[in-house]
Amino acid sequence: EEECESWIQERERYEADEMTGILNVEQVPIISGAGEAVLYEITMKQDKNYQIEIEMQSALSELAQLPVSVYIDNLYRTTISFRGTQGRIVCATEMVGPIVGKTHFLKLCFGTDGMELTKIRLIPIGEIEKV
């Protein structure tokens, strides 16, 4: 697990849509810095499995590796690895698993400089399996 050294901005609060359950982070764009992080207080409307969708661009070449680690309530969920896009906008989606309850914290940690995030969404994708 990676630790973030500094915060890009103060914590923002976002609520998922009542009907769709989708949570849109509106405080974008975010310009990444190596070892930096953003933290959001999020209010979810549905106990479901979720995926995260991140849209980004970078002026760096395709050889550049640009990881973003995703934490929910300080628990590591996934890492999305982008490559430099030479200015093109690209989108990636990864599973983050179940989110149960209303209030949580979404933290994104950046492994390197040079990324501009243009969209962040948490999307409900299915019921949580009962064991």
PDB file of C-alpha atoms in Angstrom:
ATOM      1  CA  GLU A   1       0.000   0.000   0.000  1.00  0.00           C
ATOM      2  CA  GLU A   2       1.216   3.459  -0.762  1.00  0.00           C
ATOM      3  CA  GLU A   3       1.099   6.403   1.593  1.00  0.00           C
ATOM      4  CA  CYS A   4       0.338   9.858   0.319  1.00  0.00           C
ATOM      5  CA  GLU A   5       2.618  12.608   1.492  1.00  0.00           C
ATOM      6  CA  SER A   6       0.542  15.721   0.928  1.00  0.00           C
ATOM      7  CA  TRP A   7      -2.977  16.894   0.112  1.00  0.00           C
ATOM      8  CA  ILE A   8      -3.875  18.806  -3.035  1.00  0.00           C
ATOM      9  CA  GLN A   9      -6.897  20.590  -1.554  1.00  0.00           C
ATOM     10  CA  GLU A  10      -9.283  20.726   1.378  1.00  0.00           C
ATOM     11  CA  ARG A  11     -11.854  17.946   1.670  1.00  0.00           C
ATOM     12  CA  GLU A  12     -14.977  18.396  -0.473  1.00  0.00           C
ATOM     13  CA  ARG A  13     -18.385  16.760   0.152  1.00  0.00           C
ATOM     14  CA  TYR A  14     -20.468  15.015  -2.521  1.00  0.00           C
ATOM     15  CA  GLU A  15     -23.774  13.120  -2.514  1.00  0.00           C
ATOM     16  CA  ALA A  16     -24.836  10.343  -4.851  1.00  0.00           C
ATOM     17  CA  ASP A  17     -27.886  10.925  -7.018  1.00  0.00           C
ATOM     18  CA  GLU A  18     -31.080   9.749  -5.283  1.00  0.00           C
ATOM     19  CA  MET A  19     -32.463   7.967  -8.374  1.00  0.00           C
ATOM     20  CA  THR A  20     -29.387   6.521 -10.106  1.00  0.00           C
ATOM     21  CA  GLY A  21     -27.055   6.094  -7.127  1.00  0.00           C
ATOM     22  CA  ILE A  22     -24.197   7.579  -9.209  1.00  0.00           C
ATOM     23  CA  LEU A  23     -21.799   9.866  -7.391  1.00  0.00           C
ATOM     24  CA  ASN A  24     -20.136  12.571  -9.530  1.00  0.00           C
ATOM     25  CA  VAL A  25     -17.128  14.438  -8.170  1.00  0.00           C
ATOM     26  CA  GLU A  26     -17.566  17.907  -9.581  1.00  0.00           C
ATOM     27  CA  GLN A  27     -14.377  19.462  -8.223  1.00  0.00           C
ATOM     28  CA  VAL A  28     -12.305  18.693 -11.286  1.00  0.00           C
ATOM     29  CA  PRO A  29      -9.908  19.157 -12.997  1.00  0.00           C
ATOM     30  CA  ILE A  30      -7.331  17.900 -10.550  1.00  0.00           C
ATOM     31  CA  ILE A  31      -3.656  18.169 -11.462  1.00  0.00           C
ATOM     32  CA  SER A  32      -1.668  15.317  -9.916  1.00  0.00           C
ATOM     33  CA  GLY A  33       1.621  15.571  -8.090  1.00  0.00           C
ATOM     34  CA  ALA A  34       3.785  12.620  -7.085  1.00  0.00           C
ATOM     35  CA  GLY A  35       2.858  11.469  -3.573  1.00  0.00           C
ATOM     36  CA  GLU A  36      -0.137  13.817  -3.374  1.00  0.00           C
ATOM     37  CA  ALA A  37      -3.746  12.904  -2.680  1.00  0.00           C
ATOM     38  CA  VAL A  38      -7.300  14.193  -2.766  1.00  0.00           C
ATOM     39  CA  LEU A  39      -9.880  13.282  -0.136  1.00  0.00           C
ATOM     40  CA  TYR A  40     -13.650  13.531  -0.548  1.00  0.00           C
ATOM     41  CA  GLU A  41     -16.423  12.954   1.943  1.00  0.00           C
ATOM     42  CA  ILE A  42     -19.078  11.031   0.037  1.00  0.00           C
ATOM     43  CA  THR A  43     -22.683  10.168   0.862  1.00  0.00           C
ATOM     44  CA  MET A  44     -23.997   7.078  -0.888  1.00  0.00           C
ATOM     45  CA  LYS A  45     -27.699   6.314  -1.410  1.00  0.00           C
ATOM     46  CA  GLN A  46     -27.513   2.562  -2.109  1.00  0.00           C
ATOM     47  CA  ASP A  47     -25.735  -0.406  -0.508  1.00  0.00           C
ATOM     48  CA  LYS A  48     -24.261  -1.954  -3.667  1.00  0.00           C
ATOM     49  CA  ASN A  49     -21.096  -2.997  -5.455  1.00  0.00           C
ATOM     50  CA  TYR A  50     -19.467  -0.044  -7.177  1.00  0.00           C
ATOM     51  CA  GLN A  51     -16.995   0.724  -9.891  1.00  0.00           C
ATOM     52  CA  ILE A  52     -14.970   3.900 -10.206  1.00  0.00           C
ATOM     53  CA  GLU A  53     -14.641   5.717 -13.507  1.00  0.00           C
ATOM     54  CA  ILE A  54     -11.788   8.187 -13.953  1.00  0.00           C
ATOM     55  CA  GLU A  55     -11.304  10.324 -17.031  1.00  0.00           C
ATOM     56  CA  MET A  56      -7.913  11.960 -17.486  1.00  0.00           C
ATOM     57  CA  GLN A  57      -5.435  13.480 -19.856  1.00  0.00           C
ATOM     58  CA  SER A  58      -1.697  13.981 -19.797  1.00  0.00           C
ATOM     59  CA  ALA A  59       0.772  15.815 -21.985  1.00  0.00           C
ATOM     60  CA  LEU A  60       3.312  13.034 -21.341  1.00  0.00           C
ATOM     61  CA  SER A  61       4.265  10.401 -23.915  1.00  0.00           C
ATOM     62  CA  GLU A  62       2.725   6.927 -23.948  1.00  0.00           C
ATOM     63  CA  LEU A  63       5.843   5.610 -22.204  1.00  0.00           C
ATOM     64  CA  ALA A  64       4.862   7.416 -18.984  1.00  0.00           C
ATOM     65  CA  GLN A  65       3.112   5.299 -16.345  1.00  0.00           C
ATOM     66  CA  LEU A  66       0.563   7.206 -14.255  1.00  0.00           C
ATOM     67  CA  PRO A  67      -0.944   5.213 -11.352  1.00  0.00           C
ATOM     68  CA  VAL A  68      -3.908   6.345  -9.224  1.00  0.00           C
ATOM     69  CA  SER A  69      -4.617   4.324  -6.062  1.00  0.00           C
ATOM     70  CA  VAL A  70      -8.205   4.320  -4.778  1.00  0.00           C
ATOM     71  CA  TYR A  71      -9.127   4.047  -1.097  1.00  0.00           C
ATOM     72  CA  ILE A  72     -12.579   3.923   0.495  1.00  0.00           C
ATOM     73  CA  ASP A  73     -12.579   4.700   4.238  1.00  0.00           C
ATOM     74  CA  ASN A  74      -8.787   4.408   4.211  1.00  0.00           C
ATOM     75  CA  LEU A  75      -8.930   0.827   2.895  1.00  0.00           C
ATOM     76  CA  TYR A  76      -7.121   0.160  -0.363  1.00  0.00           C
ATOM     77  CA  ARG A  77      -9.549  -0.911  -3.112  1.00  0.00           C
ATOM     78  CA  THR A  78      -7.697  -0.732  -6.455  1.00  0.00           C
ATOM     79  CA  THR A  79      -5.066   1.005  -8.562  1.00  0.00           C
ATOM     80  CA  ILE A  80      -5.804   2.342 -12.024  1.00  0.00           C
ATOM     81  CA  SER A  81      -2.712   2.581 -14.211  1.00  0.00           C
ATOM     82  CA  PHE A  82      -2.847   5.062 -17.026  1.00  0.00           C
ATOM     83  CA  ARG A  83      -0.221   5.791 -19.656  1.00  0.00           C
ATOM     84  CA  GLY A  84       0.650   9.228 -20.952  1.00  0.00           C
ATOM     85  CA  THR A  85      -1.897  10.346 -23.541  1.00  0.00           C
ATOM     86  CA  GLN A  86      -0.058  13.163 -25.374  1.00  0.00           C
ATOM     87  CA  GLY A  87      -3.016  15.445 -24.614  1.00  0.00           C
ATOM     88  CA  ARG A  88      -5.849  13.026 -25.473  1.00  0.00           C
ATOM     89  CA  ILE A  89      -8.623  12.368 -22.939  1.00  0.00           C
ATOM     90  CA  VAL A  90      -8.972   8.707 -21.899  1.00  0.00           C
ATOM     91  CA  CYS A  91     -11.250   6.928 -19.447  1.00  0.00           C
ATOM     92  CA  ALA A  92     -10.686   3.846 -17.265  1.00  0.00           C
ATOM     93  CA  THR A  93     -13.059   1.920 -15.024  1.00  0.00           C
ATOM     94  CA  GLU A  94     -12.197  -0.457 -12.172  1.00  0.00           C
ATOM     95  CA  MET A  95     -14.195  -2.338  -9.553  1.00  0.00           C
ATOM     96  CA  VAL A  96     -14.019  -0.974  -6.005  1.00  0.00           C
ATOM     97  CA  GLY A  97     -16.408  -3.545  -4.539  1.00  0.00           C
ATOM     98  CA  PRO A  98     -19.126  -3.096  -1.928  1.00  0.00           C
ATOM     99  CA  ILE A  99     -19.917   0.215  -0.269  1.00  0.00           C
ATOM    100  CA  VAL A 100     -22.408  -0.139   2.572  1.00  0.00           C
ATOM    101  CA  GLY A 101     -23.881   2.711   4.594  1.00  0.00           C
ATOM    102  CA  LYS A 102     -24.191   6.403   3.919  1.00  0.00           C
ATOM    103  CA  THR A 103     -21.089   8.438   4.750  1.00  0.00           C
ATOM    104  CA  HIS A 104     -17.628   7.399   3.565  1.00  0.00           C
ATOM    105  CA  PHE A 105     -14.310   8.849   2.471  1.00  0.00           C
ATOM    106  CA  LEU A 106     -12.902   8.477  -1.043  1.00  0.00           C
ATOM    107  CA  LYS A 107      -9.162   9.065  -1.309  1.00  0.00           C
ATOM    108  CA  LEU A 108      -7.152   9.111  -4.539  1.00  0.00           C
ATOM    109  CA  CYS A 109      -3.347   8.894  -4.273  1.00  0.00           C
ATOM    110  CA  PHE A 110      -1.160   9.830  -7.212  1.00  0.00           C
ATOM    111  CA  GLY A 111       2.060   8.010  -7.995  1.00  0.00           C
ATOM    112  CA  THR A 112       3.490  10.647 -10.286  1.00  0.00           C
ATOM    113  CA  ASP A 113       3.145  14.158 -11.725  1.00  0.00           C
ATOM    114  CA  GLY A 114       1.560  15.035 -15.026  1.00  0.00           C
ATOM    115  CA  MET A 115      -2.034  13.825 -14.833  1.00  0.00           C
ATOM    116  CA  GLU A 116      -5.128  16.004 -15.166  1.00  0.00           C
ATOM    117  CA  LEU A 117      -8.286  14.253 -13.950  1.00  0.00           C
ATOM    118  CA  THR A 118     -11.360  15.567 -15.742  1.00  0.00           C
ATOM    119  CA  LYS A 119     -14.084  13.250 -14.379  1.00  0.00           C
ATOM    120  CA  ILE A 120     -14.492  10.993 -11.331  1.00  0.00           C
ATOM    121  CA  ARG A 121     -17.631   8.882 -10.815  1.00  0.00           C
ATOM    122  CA  LEU A 122     -18.676   6.043  -8.520  1.00  0.00           C
ATOM    123  CA  ILE A 123     -21.281   3.906 -10.289  1.00  0.00           C
ATOM    124  CA  PRO A 124     -23.439   1.210  -8.645  1.00  0.00           C
ATOM    125  CA  ILE A 125     -23.195  -1.992 -10.700  1.00  0.00           C
ATOM    126  CA  GLY A 126     -24.964  -4.703  -8.738  1.00  0.00           C
ATOM    127  CA  GLU A 127     -26.256  -6.123  -5.528  1.00  0.00           C
ATOM    128  CA  ILE A 128     -23.877  -7.230  -2.791  1.00  0.00           C
ATOM    129  CA  GLU A 129     -23.744 -11.019  -2.545  1.00  0.00           C
ATOM    130  CA  LYS A 130     -25.116 -12.346   0.725  1.00  0.00           C
ATOM    131  CA  VAL A 131     -22.915 -15.007   2.310  1.00  0.00           C
TER     132      VAL A 131
END
